């Protein structure tokens, strides 16, 4: 369900929070096309409006790095972009300040799943199946086609993580999207997912950074890959890659802002985050990357042609699965260990 509370106006936010500007704010994201889009849509306008110097850093979700900062009391990051599972795990481990309990965030009209206890979504993306159009006479139509080596031969690439990989395996094995996490919560379900992965293990090339799937596809090293849709849209637009996207059975997630425990500019980070959740500003992200907004009203500011290429478009949403960050917070350590052991075999 969508949150039913009314969207706060900018003036209402100002009354609740007051203007809180820092001389310098360190904002951390995932690099690449996403961070470039966030810079244009969010960071540059905020810096120009407030006079705040925004320093940027990148990461790949390495919680050990964040944990070391928090444990040492030397937190140099103020606002950090996470995916749902990383946010849920970091919150569970006490590395992030509460966000969901703040009245001002609770009052935002956000799409389902965009508000967690320690994180608030600023854009929605999808893990999709990307493929070389010239590799197949009749290309794949669904994410689960990555398991069909008979119809679609060749190497295929997955993220070197159980996240998305295990969900994709169960989807390909016939589990309905609504049942994925209940099945994956059982030992039998986990074994079923790895058994499905066993059927194509010899054909898998693993990737660890978001730019790699497009590079692997463009070089011809793989014929298809599970990838973040924004990365594929970016190389198609800017490098004439002409890669195809199969949207059906997409695994949908969020880019979510968080504030580390002990952040030196936590109040200013909240102010920055709130500006990215005003409808007109939230809609800006879709101008620069094929990610959708999280504020319901923001969709009204996006033109129809752009909206059609976003993960949230109705025609792209058949069989979509929403990532369950809470599941990964509870089961991530055990499944990561099992996944690493499986890869090593």
PDB file of N, CA and C in Angstrom, residues 102-172:
ATOM      1  N   UNK A 102      11.052   9.617  11.848  1.00  0.00           N
ATOM      2  CA  UNK A 102      10.949  11.064  11.827  1.00  0.00           C
ATOM      3  C   UNK A 102       9.600  11.485  11.252  1.00  0.00           C
ATOM      4  N   UNK A 103       8.911  12.378  11.953  1.00  0.00           N
ATOM      5  CA  UNK A 103       7.574  12.812  11.529  1.00  0.00           C
ATOM      6  C   UNK A 103       7.578  13.365  10.110  1.00  0.00           C
ATOM      7  N   UNK A 104       8.614  14.101   9.779  1.00  0.00           N
ATOM      8  CA  UNK A 104       8.647  14.755   8.479  1.00  0.00           C
ATOM      9  C   UNK A 104       8.737  13.742   7.341  1.00  0.00           C
ATOM     10  N   UNK A 105       9.426  12.616   7.552  1.00  0.00           N
ATOM     11  CA  UNK A 105       9.505  11.585   6.520  1.00  0.00           C
ATOM     12  C   UNK A 105       8.233  10.764   6.464  1.00  0.00           C
ATOM     13  N   UNK A 106       7.641  10.520   7.632  1.00  0.00           N
ATOM     14  CA  UNK A 106       6.393   9.765   7.667  1.00  0.00           C
ATOM     15  C   UNK A 106       5.297  10.492   6.899  1.00  0.00           C
ATOM     16  N   UNK A 107       5.382  11.814   6.801  1.00  0.00           N
ATOM     17  CA  UNK A 107       4.336  12.598   6.162  1.00  0.00           C
ATOM     18  C   UNK A 107       4.476  12.675   4.645  1.00  0.00           C
ATOM     19  N   UNK A 108       5.527  12.135   4.101  1.00  0.00           N
ATOM     20  CA  UNK A 108       5.704  12.142   2.650  1.00  0.00           C
ATOM     21  C   UNK A 108       4.870  11.034   2.005  1.00  0.00           C
ATOM     22  N   UNK A 109       4.314  11.318   0.852  1.00  0.00           N
ATOM     23  CA  UNK A 109       3.500  10.340   0.117  1.00  0.00           C
ATOM     24  C   UNK A 109       4.426   9.573  -0.820  1.00  0.00           C
ATOM     25  N   UNK A 110       4.929   8.447  -0.328  1.00  0.00           N
ATOM     26  CA  UNK A 110       5.918   7.669  -1.055  1.00  0.00           C
ATOM     27  C   UNK A 110       5.329   6.375  -1.584  1.00  0.00           C
ATOM     28  N   UNK A 111       5.936   5.843  -2.651  1.00  0.00           N
ATOM     29  CA  UNK A 111       5.481   4.561  -3.176  1.00  0.00           C
ATOM     30  C   UNK A 111       5.818   3.450  -2.184  1.00  0.00           C
ATOM     31  N   UNK A 112       5.137   2.344  -2.325  1.00  0.00           N
ATOM     32  CA  UNK A 112       5.313   1.214  -1.410  1.00  0.00           C
ATOM     33  C   UNK A 112       6.770   0.774  -1.341  1.00  0.00           C
ATOM     34  N   UNK A 113       7.259   0.591  -0.127  1.00  0.00           N
ATOM     35  CA  UNK A 113       8.600   0.086   0.085  1.00  0.00           C
ATOM     36  C   UNK A 113       9.683   1.138   0.161  1.00  0.00           C
ATOM     37  N   UNK A 114       9.321   2.421  -0.015  1.00  0.00           N
ATOM     38  CA  UNK A 114      10.337   3.466  -0.109  1.00  0.00           C
ATOM     39  C   UNK A 114      10.745   4.053   1.237  1.00  0.00           C
ATOM     40  N   UNK A 115      10.131   3.622   2.326  1.00  0.00           N
ATOM     41  CA  UNK A 115      10.506   4.146   3.637  1.00  0.00           C
ATOM     42  C   UNK A 115      10.790   2.992   4.588  1.00  0.00           C
ATOM     43  N   UNK A 116      12.029   2.930   5.071  1.00  0.00           N
ATOM     44  CA  UNK A 116      12.441   1.966   6.082  1.00  0.00           C
ATOM     45  C   UNK A 116      12.788   2.722   7.355  1.00  0.00           C
ATOM     46  N   UNK A 117      13.096   2.014   8.416  1.00  0.00           N
ATOM     47  CA  UNK A 117      13.410   2.669   9.677  1.00  0.00           C
ATOM     48  C   UNK A 117      14.603   3.612   9.567  1.00  0.00           C
ATOM     49  N   UNK A 118      15.600   3.227   8.761  1.00  0.00           N
ATOM     50  CA  UNK A 118      16.830   4.016   8.665  1.00  0.00           C
ATOM     51  C   UNK A 118      17.110   4.515   7.256  1.00  0.00           C
ATOM     52  N   UNK A 119      16.164   4.412   6.346  1.00  0.00           N
ATOM     53  CA  UNK A 119      16.437   4.776   4.952  1.00  0.00           C
ATOM     54  C   UNK A 119      15.161   5.256   4.277  1.00  0.00           C
ATOM     55  N   UNK A 120      15.336   6.188   3.345  1.00  0.00           N
ATOM     56  CA  UNK A 120      14.194   6.672   2.571  1.00  0.00           C
ATOM     57  C   UNK A 120      14.586   6.691   1.101  1.00  0.00           C
ATOM     58  N   UNK A 121      13.716   6.135   0.262  1.00  0.00           N
ATOM     59  CA  UNK A 121      14.017   6.002  -1.148  1.00  0.00           C
ATOM     60  C   UNK A 121      13.929   7.316  -1.892  1.00  0.00           C
ATOM     61  N   UNK A 122      14.885   7.534  -2.791  1.00  0.00           N
ATOM     62  CA  UNK A 122      14.866   8.730  -3.624  1.00  0.00           C
ATOM     63  C   UNK A 122      14.640   8.403  -5.092  1.00  0.00           C
ATOM     64  N   UNK A 123      14.889   7.153  -5.501  1.00  0.00           N
ATOM     65  CA  UNK A 123      14.588   6.727  -6.866  1.00  0.00           C
ATOM     66  C   UNK A 123      14.402   5.220  -6.873  1.00  0.00           C
ATOM     67  N   UNK A 124      13.716   4.738  -7.880  1.00  0.00           N
ATOM     68  CA  UNK A 124      13.492   3.305  -8.009  1.00  0.00           C
ATOM     69  C   UNK A 124      14.130   2.805  -9.300  1.00  0.00           C
ATOM     70  N   UNK A 125      14.802   1.655  -9.197  1.00  0.00           N
ATOM     71  CA  UNK A 125      15.507   1.069 -10.328  1.00  0.00           C
ATOM     72  C   UNK A 125      15.095  -0.394 -10.440  1.00  0.00           C
ATOM     73  N   UNK A 126      15.628  -1.069 -11.431  1.00  0.00           N
ATOM     74  CA  UNK A 126      15.314  -2.490 -11.566  1.00  0.00           C
ATOM     75  C   UNK A 126      16.545  -3.248 -12.040  1.00  0.00           C
ATOM     76  N   UNK A 127      16.691  -4.455 -11.523  1.00  0.00           N
ATOM     77  CA  UNK A 127      17.609  -5.428 -12.114  1.00  0.00           C
ATOM     78  C   UNK A 127      16.837  -6.107 -13.231  1.00  0.00           C
ATOM     79  N   UNK A 128      17.360  -5.979 -14.439  1.00  0.00           N
ATOM     80  CA  UNK A 128      16.693  -6.502 -15.638  1.00  0.00           C
ATOM     81  C   UNK A 128      17.653  -7.419 -16.392  1.00  0.00           C
ATOM     82  N   UNK A 129      17.156  -8.048 -17.429  1.00  0.00           N
ATOM     83  CA  UNK A 129      18.010  -8.834 -18.316  1.00  0.00           C
ATOM     84  C   UNK A 129      18.385  -7.956 -19.505  1.00  0.00           C
ATOM     85  N   UNK A 130      19.669  -7.669 -19.634  1.00  0.00           N
ATOM     86  CA  UNK A 130      20.182  -6.940 -20.795  1.00  0.00           C
ATOM     87  C   UNK A 130      20.859  -7.923 -21.738  1.00  0.00           C
ATOM     88  N   UNK A 131      20.800  -7.638 -23.029  1.00  0.00           N
ATOM     89  CA  UNK A 131      21.353  -8.601 -23.982  1.00  0.00           C
ATOM     90  C   UNK A 131      21.843  -7.908 -25.248  1.00  0.00           C
ATOM     91  N   UNK A 132      22.757  -8.590 -25.928  1.00  0.00           N
ATOM     92  CA  UNK A 132      23.231  -8.122 -27.229  1.00  0.00           C
ATOM     93  C   UNK A 132      22.174  -8.443 -28.278  1.00  0.00           C
ATOM     94  N   UNK A 133      21.648  -7.421 -28.911  1.00  0.00           N
ATOM     95  CA  UNK A 133      20.576  -7.646 -29.875  1.00  0.00           C
ATOM     96  C   UNK A 133      21.031  -8.506 -31.048  1.00  0.00           C
ATOM     97  N   UNK A 134      22.288  -8.338 -31.441  1.00  0.00           N
ATOM     98  CA  UNK A 134      22.751  -9.087 -32.608  1.00  0.00           C
ATOM     99  C   UNK A 134      23.162 -10.522 -32.286  1.00  0.00           C
ATOM    100  N   UNK A 135      23.034 -10.910 -31.014  1.00  0.00           N
ATOM    101  CA  UNK A 135      23.401 -12.278 -30.634  1.00  0.00           C
ATOM    102  C   UNK A 135      22.259 -13.268 -30.875  1.00  0.00           C
ATOM    103  N   UNK A 136      21.038 -12.759 -31.008  1.00  0.00           N
ATOM    104  CA  UNK A 136      19.875 -13.639 -31.110  1.00  0.00           C
ATOM    105  C   UNK A 136      18.924 -13.125 -32.186  1.00  0.00           C
ATOM    106  N   UNK A 137      18.385 -14.051 -32.952  1.00  0.00           N
ATOM    107  CA  UNK A 137      17.399 -13.678 -33.965  1.00  0.00           C
ATOM    108  C   UNK A 137      16.116 -13.197 -33.304  1.00  0.00           C
ATOM    109  N   UNK A 138      15.755 -13.852 -32.216  1.00  0.00           N
ATOM    110  CA  UNK A 138      14.554 -13.474 -31.450  1.00  0.00           C
ATOM    111  C   UNK A 138      14.986 -13.382 -29.991  1.00  0.00           C
ATOM    112  N   UNK A 139      15.182 -12.174 -29.504  1.00  0.00           N
ATOM    113  CA  UNK A 139      15.792 -11.956 -28.204  1.00  0.00           C
ATOM    114  C   UNK A 139      14.919 -12.361 -27.032  1.00  0.00           C
ATOM    115  N   UNK A 140      15.516 -12.445 -25.837  1.00  0.00           N
ATOM    116  CA  UNK A 140      14.776 -12.816 -24.629  1.00  0.00           C
ATOM    117  C   UNK A 140      13.725 -11.779 -24.279  1.00  0.00           C
ATOM    118  N   UNK A 141      12.695 -12.237 -23.596  1.00  0.00           N
ATOM    119  CA  UNK A 141      11.586 -11.358 -23.211  1.00  0.00           C
ATOM    120  C   UNK A 141      11.472 -11.169 -21.712  1.00  0.00           C
ATOM    121  N   UNK A 142      12.144 -12.033 -20.943  1.00  0.00           N
ATOM    122  CA  UNK A 142      12.002 -12.005 -19.491  1.00  0.00           C
ATOM    123  C   UNK A 142      13.357 -12.219 -18.825  1.00  0.00           C
ATOM    124  N   UNK A 143      13.493 -11.703 -17.625  1.00  0.00           N
ATOM    125  CA  UNK A 143      14.714 -11.898 -16.841  1.00  0.00           C
ATOM    126  C   UNK A 143      15.043 -13.378 -16.691  1.00  0.00           C
ATOM    127  N   UNK A 144      14.036 -14.227 -16.579  1.00  0.00           N
ATOM    128  CA  UNK A 144      14.289 -15.651 -16.331  1.00  0.00           C
ATOM    129  C   UNK A 144      14.875 -16.354 -17.552  1.00  0.00           C
ATOM    130  N   UNK A 145      14.837 -15.704 -18.716  1.00  0.00           N
ATOM    131  CA  UNK A 145      15.425 -16.304 -19.918  1.00  0.00           C
ATOM    132  C   UNK A 145      16.932 -16.440 -19.820  1.00  0.00           C
ATOM    133  N   UNK A 146      17.544 -15.815 -18.841  1.00  0.00           N
ATOM    134  CA  UNK A 146      18.984 -15.955 -18.671  1.00  0.00           C
ATOM    135  C   UNK A 146      19.368 -17.393 -18.319  1.00  0.00           C
ATOM    136  N   UNK A 147      18.400 -18.176 -17.860  1.00  0.00           N
ATOM    137  CA  UNK A 147      18.647 -19.578 -17.525  1.00  0.00           C
ATOM    138  C   UNK A 147      18.411 -20.512 -18.716  1.00  0.00           C
ATOM    139  N   UNK A 148      17.933 -19.985 -19.828  1.00  0.00           N
ATOM    140  CA  UNK A 148      17.601 -20.824 -20.979  1.00  0.00           C
ATOM    141  C   UNK A 148      18.780 -20.846 -21.952  1.00  0.00           C
ATOM    142  N   UNK A 149      19.714 -21.761 -21.720  1.00  0.00           N
ATOM    143  CA  UNK A 149      20.904 -21.846 -22.571  1.00  0.00           C
ATOM    144  C   UNK A 149      20.620 -22.529 -23.903  1.00  0.00           C
ATOM    145  N   UNK A 150      19.505 -23.216 -24.019  1.00  0.00           N
ATOM    146  CA  UNK A 150      19.161 -23.865 -25.286  1.00  0.00           C
ATOM    147  C   UNK A 150      18.721 -22.823 -26.315  1.00  0.00           C
ATOM    148  N   UNK A 151      17.814 -21.971 -25.918  1.00  0.00           N
ATOM    149  CA  UNK A 151      17.323 -20.923 -26.837  1.00  0.00           C
ATOM    150  C   UNK A 151      18.291 -19.755 -26.932  1.00  0.00           C
ATOM    151  N   UNK A 152      19.027 -19.498 -25.855  1.00  0.00           N
ATOM    152  CA  UNK A 152      19.905 -18.334 -25.801  1.00  0.00           C
ATOM    153  C   UNK A 152      21.300 -18.759 -25.346  1.00  0.00           C
ATOM    154  N   UNK A 153      22.061 -19.385 -26.229  1.00  0.00           N
ATOM    155  CA  UNK A 153      23.387 -19.878 -25.847  1.00  0.00           C
ATOM    156  C   UNK A 153      24.378 -18.735 -25.639  1.00  0.00           C
ATOM    157  N   UNK A 154      25.477 -19.078 -24.969  1.00  0.00           N
ATOM    158  CA  UNK A 154      26.531 -18.104 -24.747  1.00  0.00           C
ATOM    159  C   UNK A 154      26.733 -17.828 -23.268  1.00  0.00           C
ATOM    160  N   UNK A 155      27.795 -17.111 -22.971  1.00  0.00           N
ATOM    161  CA  UNK A 155      28.066 -16.732 -21.585  1.00  0.00           C
ATOM    162  C   UNK A 155      27.045 -15.701 -21.111  1.00  0.00           C
ATOM    163  N   UNK A 156      26.746 -15.743 -19.828  1.00  0.00           N
ATOM    164  CA  UNK A 156      25.835 -14.777 -19.215  1.00  0.00           C
ATOM    165  C   UNK A 156      26.444 -14.298 -17.906  1.00  0.00           C
ATOM    166  N   UNK A 157      26.081 -13.085 -17.515  1.00  0.00           N
ATOM    167  CA  UNK A 157      26.730 -12.476 -16.357  1.00  0.00           C
ATOM    168  C   UNK A 157      25.719 -12.161 -15.257  1.00  0.00           C
ATOM    169  N   UNK A 158      26.137 -12.490 -14.029  1.00  0.00           N
ATOM    170  CA  UNK A 158      25.359 -12.205 -12.832  1.00  0.00           C
ATOM    171  C   UNK A 158      26.220 -11.376 -11.878  1.00  0.00           C
ATOM    172  N   UNK A 159      25.572 -10.607 -11.027  1.00  0.00           N
ATOM    173  CA  UNK A 159      26.287  -9.935  -9.940  1.00  0.00           C
ATOM    174  C   UNK A 159      26.814 -10.993  -8.972  1.00  0.00           C
ATOM    175  N   UNK A 160      28.028 -10.803  -8.500  1.00  0.00           N
ATOM    176  CA  UNK A 160      28.637 -11.766  -7.582  1.00  0.00           C
ATOM    177  C   UNK A 160      28.085 -11.541  -6.176  1.00  0.00           C
ATOM    178  N   UNK A 161      26.832 -11.887  -6.025  1.00  0.00           N
ATOM    179  CA  UNK A 161      26.103 -11.682  -4.767  1.00  0.00           C
ATOM    180  C   UNK A 161      24.883 -12.588  -4.778  1.00  0.00           C
ATOM    181  N   UNK A 162      24.476 -13.084  -3.612  1.00  0.00           N
ATOM    182  CA  UNK A 162      23.240 -13.861  -3.583  1.00  0.00           C
ATOM    183  C   UNK A 162      22.012 -12.995  -3.818  1.00  0.00           C
ATOM    184  N   UNK A 163      22.141 -11.680  -3.553  1.00  0.00           N
ATOM    185  CA  UNK A 163      21.025 -10.754  -3.733  1.00  0.00           C
ATOM    186  C   UNK A 163      20.708 -10.640  -5.225  1.00  0.00           C
ATOM    187  N   UNK A 164      19.480 -10.799  -5.588  1.00  0.00           N
ATOM    188  CA  UNK A 164      18.980 -10.836  -6.966  1.00  0.00           C
ATOM    189  C   UNK A 164      19.267 -12.180  -7.627  1.00  0.00           C
ATOM    190  N   UNK A 165      20.434 -12.754  -7.373  1.00  0.00           N
ATOM    191  CA  UNK A 165      20.796 -14.013  -8.020  1.00  0.00           C
ATOM    192  C   UNK A 165      19.894 -15.155  -7.554  1.00  0.00           C
ATOM    193  N   UNK A 166      19.689 -15.250  -6.245  1.00  0.00           N
ATOM    194  CA  UNK A 166      18.840 -16.332  -5.726  1.00  0.00           C
ATOM    195  C   UNK A 166      17.377 -16.094  -6.090  1.00  0.00           C
ATOM    196  N   UNK A 167      16.953 -14.836  -6.046  1.00  0.00           N
ATOM    197  CA  UNK A 167      15.575 -14.535  -6.443  1.00  0.00           C
ATOM    198  C   UNK A 167      15.350 -14.913  -7.906  1.00  0.00           C
ATOM    199  N   UNK A 168      16.323 -14.547  -8.766  1.00  0.00           N
ATOM    200  CA  UNK A 168      16.192 -14.863 -10.190  1.00  0.00           C
ATOM    201  C   UNK A 168      16.125 -16.370 -10.414  1.00  0.00           C
ATOM    202  N   UNK A 169      16.913 -17.127  -9.665  1.00  0.00           N
ATOM    203  CA  UNK A 169      16.917 -18.581  -9.814  1.00  0.00           C
ATOM    204  C   UNK A 169      15.550 -19.170  -9.483  1.00  0.00           C
ATOM    205  N   UNK A 170      14.938 -18.698  -8.408  1.00  0.00           N
ATOM    206  CA  UNK A 170      13.622 -19.226  -8.036  1.00  0.00           C
ATOM    207  C   UNK A 170      12.544 -18.782  -9.020  1.00  0.00           C
ATOM    208  N   UNK A 171      12.632 -17.535  -9.505  1.00  0.00           N
ATOM    209  CA  UNK A 171      11.680 -17.093 -10.530  1.00  0.00           C
ATOM    210  C   UNK A 171      11.776 -17.998 -11.752  1.00  0.00           C
ATOM    211  N   UNK A 172      13.014 -18.321 -12.149  1.00  0.00           N
ATOM    212  CA  UNK A 172      13.218 -19.179 -13.314  1.00  0.00           C
ATOM    213  C   UNK A 172      12.767 -20.607 -13.069  1.00  0.00           C
TER     214      UNK A 172
END
